[in-house]
Amino acid sequence: MSTSLAGKRALVTGGTRGIGRAIVEQLLAEGAHVVLCGRGDSDWAEAELRTAGFQNVYATGCDVSIPEHVAGLFQFADAKLGGLDILINNAGIGIFKPTAELTIEDWRHTLDVNLSGTFFCSREALTRMRGAGGGYIVNLSSLAGKNPFAGGAAYNASKFGMNGFSEAMMLDHRQEDIRVTYIMPGSVDTDFSPRTAGKGADWKIAPQDVADMVLAVLKMPARTLVSRVEIRPAKPGK
Ligand SMILES: NC(=O)c1ccc[n+]([C@@H]2O[C@H](COP(=O)([O-])OP(=O)(O)OC[C@H]3O[C@@H](n4cnc5c(N)ncnc54)[C@H](OP(=O)(O)O)[C@@H]3O)[C@@H](O)[C@H]2O)c1
């Protein structure tokens, strides 16, 4: 028997565009109440979703690499949702350069957003979920978390790190009814990566397909935990 998401309270980082936006839309369509963030003023995304007919959606600005912003994001979620059942750590960036050309700022920014941001948000979520009936944390990793590629040193490091972090966090908190899944897509049709820009998009994974998988793991019965998922384009572009 799958778990209904109606009335569940969810927070999606990086929910303004791309994969995060598809996850937000599918959660809302299932009857969840959703807080989302982007880096800057994200009111426009809330307005678009309300115009599309969704009511229980609330957006705010938060740079997940800044712990004080993250604290504010979760206080915003407390006020709007009154608790938290689901966290989707989706916000992420990619800086793709040969290692010798990476600046210290490139390195720090990539690790700060993709890896530390995931920890900052998870830490806030765990303090709310522990003792409050548990919860679910889904981390958007990447096949770059297991397959290194030239130009990917900073991004690979951040996603390899996210995979290890996700598995350890799962082991720490599974007995408290907190489940953790990390999802590893290959190329997805968003504005994320200049690496595959110009190669056409018809062969890529659609953001909606990743969102389908996120909802599928969230709906698994409480007895079962899908800890890691790989998603690939069926026929990758040349
Ligand atoms: N696209 C792919 O091929 C692919 C493949 C595997 C994994 N992924 C992973 O999937 C996730 C989403 O990727 P995407 O393709 O949807 O990217 P995208 O289209 O570039 O969207 C990125 C989202 O993250 C937000 N964001 C970026 N930096 C942020 C920060 N510091 N604080 C808060 N929000 C921030 C952006 O919001 P604003 O722009 O409004 O600030 C936007 O909503 C990332 O973690 C990425 O690594 C992507």
GROMACS .gro file of C-alpha atoms and ligand atoms in nm:
model
  286
    1MET     CA    1   0.000   0.000   0.000
    2SER     CA    2   0.159   0.329  -0.104
    3THR     CA    3   0.171   0.635   0.118
    4SER     CA    4  -0.053   0.928   0.026
    5LEU     CA    5   0.120   1.264   0.000
    6ALA     CA    6  -0.201   1.463   0.053
    7GLY     CA    7  -0.149   1.713   0.334
    8LYS     CA    8   0.222   1.626   0.374
    9ARG     CA    9   0.442   1.926   0.445
   10ALA     CA   10   0.739   1.953   0.210
   11LEU     CA   11   1.033   2.188   0.155
   12VAL     CA   12   1.211   2.188  -0.183
   13THR     CA   13   1.538   2.379  -0.222
   14GLY     CA   14   1.599   2.515  -0.570
   15GLY     CA   15   1.232   2.482  -0.648
   16THR     CA   16   1.206   2.781  -0.882
   17ARG     CA   17   1.331   2.609  -1.198
   18GLY     CA   18   1.437   2.281  -1.352
   19ILE     CA   19   1.411   1.953  -1.162
   20GLY     CA   20   1.312   2.123  -0.835
   21ARG     CA   21   1.022   2.302  -1.003
   22ALA     CA   22   0.895   1.973  -1.151
   23ILE     CA   23   0.912   1.814  -0.804
   24VAL     CA   24   0.722   2.110  -0.653
   25GLU     CA   25   0.448   2.085  -0.917
   26GLN     CA   26   0.403   1.711  -0.869
   27LEU     CA   27   0.396   1.740  -0.488
   28LEU     CA   28   0.129   2.011  -0.515
   29ALA     CA   29  -0.072   1.801  -0.762
   30GLU     CA   30  -0.071   1.519  -0.503
   31GLY     CA   31  -0.211   1.755  -0.237
   32ALA     CA   32   0.110   1.827  -0.045
   33HIS     CA   33   0.177   2.170   0.105
   34VAL     CA   34   0.507   2.304  -0.026
   35VAL     CA   35   0.767   2.568   0.062
   36LEU     CA   36   1.027   2.631  -0.207
   37CYS     CA   37   1.331   2.854  -0.239
   38GLY     CA   38   1.568   2.996  -0.496
   39ARG     CA   39   1.865   3.218  -0.427
   40GLY     CA   40   1.693   3.551  -0.472
   41ASP     CA   41   1.342   3.685  -0.453
   42SER     CA   42   1.136   3.380  -0.547
   43ASP     CA   43   0.789   3.534  -0.512
   44TRP     CA   44   0.748   3.510  -0.890
   45ALA     CA   45   0.758   3.132  -0.872
   46GLU     CA   46   0.488   3.127  -0.605
   47ALA     CA   47   0.279   3.364  -0.817
   48GLU     CA   48   0.316   3.140  -1.124
   49LEU     CA   49   0.211   2.832  -0.930
   50ARG     CA   50  -0.089   3.009  -0.776
   51THR     CA   51  -0.192   3.127  -1.123
   52ALA     CA   52  -0.172   2.763  -1.231
   53GLY     CA   53  -0.428   2.681  -0.963
   54PHE     CA   54  -0.214   2.562  -0.672
   55GLN     CA   55  -0.292   2.717  -0.334
   56ASN     CA   56  -0.072   2.561  -0.068
   57VAL     CA   57   0.259   2.690  -0.201
   58TYR     CA   58   0.495   2.940  -0.044
   59ALA     CA   59   0.825   3.070  -0.183
   60THR     CA   60   1.111   3.262  -0.029
   61GLY     CA   61   1.471   3.352  -0.108
   62CYS     CA   62   1.748   3.147   0.052
   63ASP     CA   63   2.106   3.080  -0.047
   64VAL     CA   64   2.152   2.730   0.095
   65SER     CA   65   2.528   2.781   0.126
   66ILE     CA   66   2.469   3.038   0.404
   67PRO     CA   67   2.365   2.880   0.737
   68GLU     CA   68   2.183   3.195   0.852
   69HIS     CA   69   1.974   3.194   0.533
   70VAL     CA   70   1.893   2.828   0.589
   71ALA     CA   71   1.780   2.898   0.946
   72GLY     CA   72   1.550   3.168   0.806
   73LEU     CA   73   1.416   2.933   0.538
   74PHE     CA   74   1.316   2.675   0.797
   75GLN     CA   75   1.155   2.940   1.020
   76PHE     CA   76   0.957   3.048   0.713
   77ALA     CA   77   0.854   2.685   0.660
   78ASP     CA   78   0.757   2.651   1.029
   79ALA     CA   79   0.530   2.953   0.995
   80LYS     CA   80   0.371   2.847   0.665
   81LEU     CA   81   0.348   2.468   0.714
   82GLY     CA   82   0.345   2.418   1.092
   83GLY     CA   83   0.586   2.124   1.069
   84LEU     CA   84   0.789   1.930   0.815
   85ASP     CA   85   0.747   1.580   0.672
   86ILE     CA   86   0.963   1.597   0.359
   87LEU     CA   87   1.285   1.777   0.264
   88ILE     CA   88   1.409   1.768  -0.096
   89ASN     CA   89   1.773   1.886  -0.116
   90ASN     CA   90   1.773   1.980  -0.483
   91ALA     CA   91   1.953   2.318  -0.506
   92GLY     CA   92   2.281   2.274  -0.686
   93ILE     CA   93   2.533   2.435  -0.919
   94GLY     CA   94   2.793   2.308  -1.162
   95ILE     CA   95   3.127   2.473  -1.242
   96PHE     CA   96   3.310   2.269  -1.504
   97LYS     CA   97   3.681   2.341  -1.559
   98PRO     CA   98   4.007   2.146  -1.562
   99THR     CA   99   4.141   2.122  -1.208
  100ALA     CA  100   4.433   2.359  -1.274
  101GLU     CA  101   4.187   2.627  -1.386
  102LEU     CA  102   3.951   2.599  -1.088
  103THR     CA  103   3.979   2.901  -0.862
  104ILE     CA  104   3.957   2.868  -0.487
  105GLU     CA  105   3.626   3.051  -0.513
  106ASP     CA  106   3.498   2.801  -0.776
  107TRP     CA  107   3.590   2.512  -0.545
  108ARG     CA  108   3.444   2.666  -0.231
  109HIS     CA  109   3.124   2.778  -0.402
  110THR     CA  110   3.057   2.433  -0.550
  111LEU     CA  111   3.120   2.250  -0.223
  112ASP     CA  112   2.936   2.515  -0.019
  113VAL     CA  113   2.615   2.496  -0.225
  114ASN     CA  114   2.603   2.129  -0.324
  115LEU     CA  115   2.746   1.962  -0.015
  116SER     CA  116   2.741   2.202   0.281
  117GLY     CA  117   2.399   2.337   0.175
  118THR     CA  118   2.265   1.982   0.185
  119PHE     CA  119   2.405   1.936   0.536
  120PHE     CA  120   2.274   2.274   0.661
  121CYS     CA  121   1.921   2.197   0.537
  122SER     CA  122   1.927   1.834   0.654
  123ARG     CA  123   2.040   1.943   1.001
  124GLU     CA  124   1.747   2.184   1.031
  125ALA     CA  125   1.504   1.920   0.902
  126LEU     CA  126   1.633   1.648   1.134
  127THR     CA  127   1.583   1.863   1.444
  128ARG     CA  128   1.218   1.899   1.339
  129MET     CA  129   1.155   1.540   1.227
  130ARG     CA  130   1.315   1.362   1.524
  131GLY     CA  131   1.050   1.295   1.784
  132ALA     CA  132   0.779   1.435   1.558
  133GLY     CA  133   0.686   1.113   1.382
  134GLY     CA  134   0.984   1.096   1.149
  135GLY     CA  135   1.014   1.221   0.793
  136TYR     CA  136   1.177   1.182   0.456
  137ILE     CA  137   1.487   1.348   0.308
  138VAL     CA  138   1.562   1.312  -0.065
  139ASN     CA  139   1.896   1.437  -0.196
  140LEU     CA  140   1.943   1.519  -0.565
  141SER     CA  141   2.286   1.383  -0.640
  142SER     CA  142   2.403   1.284  -0.987
  143LEU     CA  143   2.571   1.005  -1.181
  144ALA     CA  144   2.864   1.247  -1.138
  145GLY     CA  145   2.861   1.118  -0.782
  146LYS     CA  146   3.002   0.786  -0.904
  147ASN     CA  147   3.145   0.859  -1.251
  148PRO     CA  148   3.431   1.112  -1.263
  149PHE     CA  149   3.474   1.309  -1.586
  150ALA     CA  150   3.731   1.558  -1.716
  151GLY     CA  151   3.634   1.908  -1.608
  152GLY     CA  152   3.424   1.773  -1.324
  153ALA     CA  153   3.669   1.782  -1.030
  154ALA     CA  154   3.472   2.026  -0.813
  155TYR     CA  155   3.128   1.896  -0.915
  156ASN     CA  156   3.235   1.530  -0.888
  157ALA     CA  157   3.379   1.597  -0.541
  158SER     CA  158   3.056   1.762  -0.428
  159LYS     CA  159   2.834   1.477  -0.553
  160PHE     CA  160   3.065   1.194  -0.438
  161GLY     CA  161   3.053   1.372  -0.101
  162MET     CA  162   2.676   1.399  -0.114
  163ASN     CA  163   2.645   1.023  -0.169
  164GLY     CA  164   2.858   0.939   0.133
  165PHE     CA  165   2.681   1.199   0.343
  166SER     CA  166   2.341   1.063   0.240
  167GLU     CA  167   2.426   0.703   0.327
  168ALA     CA  168   2.572   0.793   0.667
  169MET     CA  169   2.273   1.014   0.749
  170MET     CA  170   2.041   0.729   0.650
  171LEU     CA  171   2.222   0.493   0.888
  172ASP     CA  172   2.217   0.752   1.170
  173HIS     CA  173   1.843   0.815   1.161
  174ARG     CA  174   1.659   0.519   1.005
  175GLN     CA  175   1.558   0.387   1.350
  176GLU     CA  176   1.387   0.721   1.415
  177ASP     CA  177   1.152   0.673   1.119
  178ILE     CA  178   1.352   0.914   0.907
  179ARG     CA  179   1.422   0.778   0.561
  180VAL     CA  180   1.693   0.914   0.328
  181THR     CA  181   1.718   0.857  -0.046
  182TYR     CA  182   1.972   0.993  -0.291
  183ILE     CA  183   1.886   1.012  -0.658
  184MET     CA  184   2.155   1.007  -0.927
  185PRO     CA  185   2.030   1.131  -1.265
  186GLY     CA  186   2.237   1.152  -1.580
  187SER     CA  187   2.177   1.445  -1.818
  188VAL     CA  188   1.844   1.616  -1.753
  189ASP     CA  189   1.686   1.868  -1.989
  190THR     CA  190   1.730   2.188  -1.782
  191ASP     CA  191   1.950   2.497  -1.809
  192PHE     CA  192   2.196   2.344  -1.560
  193SER     CA  193   2.494   2.228  -1.762
  194PRO     CA  194   2.683   2.395  -2.046
  195ARG     CA  195   2.856   2.056  -2.095
  196THR     CA  196   2.564   1.918  -2.290
  197ALA     CA  197   2.426   2.247  -2.426
  198GLY     CA  198   2.392   2.258  -2.803
  199LYS     CA  199   2.365   1.879  -2.833
  200GLY     CA  200   1.988   1.897  -2.848
  201ALA     CA  201   1.756   1.791  -2.570
  202ASP     CA  202   1.546   1.515  -2.718
  203TRP     CA  203   1.767   1.238  -2.575
  204LYS     CA  204   1.786   1.380  -2.223
  205ILE     CA  205   1.584   1.281  -1.918
  206ALA     CA  206   1.287   1.515  -1.868
  207PRO     CA  207   1.273   1.695  -1.529
  208GLN     CA  208   0.924   1.545  -1.486
  209ASP     CA  209   1.075   1.194  -1.507
  210VAL     CA  210   1.309   1.271  -1.216
  211ALA     CA  211   1.013   1.415  -1.024
  212ASP     CA  212   0.816   1.095  -1.096
  213MET     CA  213   1.096   0.896  -0.931
  214VAL     CA  214   1.111   1.130  -0.630
  215LEU     CA  215   0.738   1.087  -0.575
  216ALA     CA  216   0.764   0.710  -0.622
  217VAL     CA  217   1.021   0.677  -0.341
  218LEU     CA  218   0.823   0.912  -0.114
  219LYS     CA  219   0.516   0.692  -0.164
  220MET     CA  220   0.690   0.369  -0.064
  221PRO     CA  221   0.532   0.206   0.242
  222ALA     CA  222   0.699   0.311   0.570
  223ARG     CA  223   0.852  -0.037   0.605
  224THR     CA  224   1.064   0.008   0.292
  225LEU     CA  225   1.348   0.247   0.212
  226VAL     CA  226   1.480   0.297  -0.141
  227SER     CA  227   1.822   0.431  -0.046
  228ARG     CA  228   1.980   0.501  -0.388
  229VAL     CA  229   1.843   0.545  -0.739
  230GLU     CA  230   2.027   0.581  -1.072
  231ILE     CA  231   1.844   0.733  -1.370
  232ARG     CA  232   1.991   0.741  -1.720
  233PRO     CA  233   1.888   0.864  -2.064
  234ALA     CA  234   1.785   0.548  -2.247
  235LYS     CA  235   1.985   0.650  -2.555
  236PRO     CA  236   2.245   0.916  -2.458
  237GLY     CA  237   2.338   1.183  -2.715
  238LYS     CA  238   2.668   1.142  -2.897
  239LIG     N1  239   2.042   1.896  -1.512
  239LIG     C1  240   2.115   1.785  -1.503
  239LIG     O1  241   2.163   1.730  -1.606
  239LIG     C2  242   2.140   1.720  -1.368
  239LIG     C3  243   2.188   1.587  -1.367
  239LIG     C4  244   2.210   1.527  -1.244
  239LIG     C5  245   2.188   1.596  -1.127
  239LIG     N2  246   2.143   1.724  -1.131
  239LIG     C6  247   2.123   1.791  -1.002
  239LIG     O2  248   1.986   1.825  -0.990
  239LIG     C7  249   1.975   1.944  -0.912
  239LIG     C8  250   1.888   2.045  -0.987
  239LIG     O3  251   1.948   2.068  -1.113
  239LIG     P1  252   1.869   2.141  -1.234
  239LIG     O4  253   1.917   2.078  -1.357
  239LIG     O5  254   1.725   2.149  -1.206
  239LIG     O6  255   1.936   2.287  -1.224
  239LIG     P2  256   1.878   2.433  -1.266
  239LIG     O7  257   1.777   2.421  -1.373
  239LIG     O8  258   2.000   2.516  -1.287
  239LIG     O9  259   1.803   2.481  -1.132
  239LIG     C9  260   1.880   2.498  -1.014
  239LIG    C10  261   1.787   2.539  -0.902
  239LIG    O10  262   1.868   2.553  -0.783
  239LIG    C11  263   1.852   2.686  -0.733
  239LIG     N3  264   1.978   2.725  -0.671
  239LIG    C12  265   2.102   2.732  -0.725
  239LIG     N4  266   2.192   2.771  -0.634
  239LIG    C13  267   2.124   2.789  -0.517
  239LIG    C14  268   2.161   2.829  -0.387
  239LIG     N5  269   2.287   2.861  -0.356
  239LIG     N6  270   2.065   2.837  -0.292
  239LIG    C15  271   1.935   2.807  -0.322
  239LIG     N7  272   1.893   2.769  -0.444
  239LIG    C16  273   1.988   2.761  -0.541
  239LIG    C17  274   1.808   2.770  -0.850
  239LIG    O11  275   1.731   2.879  -0.805
  239LIG     P3  276   1.750   3.034  -0.857
  239LIG    O12  277   1.815   3.028  -0.991
  239LIG    O13  278   1.609   3.088  -0.857
  239LIG    O14  279   1.836   3.095  -0.754
  239LIG    C18  280   1.719   2.671  -0.926
  239LIG    O15  281   1.591   2.667  -0.869
  239LIG    C19  282   2.117   1.992  -0.885
  239LIG    O16  283   2.154   1.952  -0.755
  239LIG    C20  284   2.200   1.919  -0.988
  239LIG    O17  285   2.332   1.898  -0.945
  239LIG    C21  286   2.118   1.787  -1.249
   0.00000   0.00000   0.00000
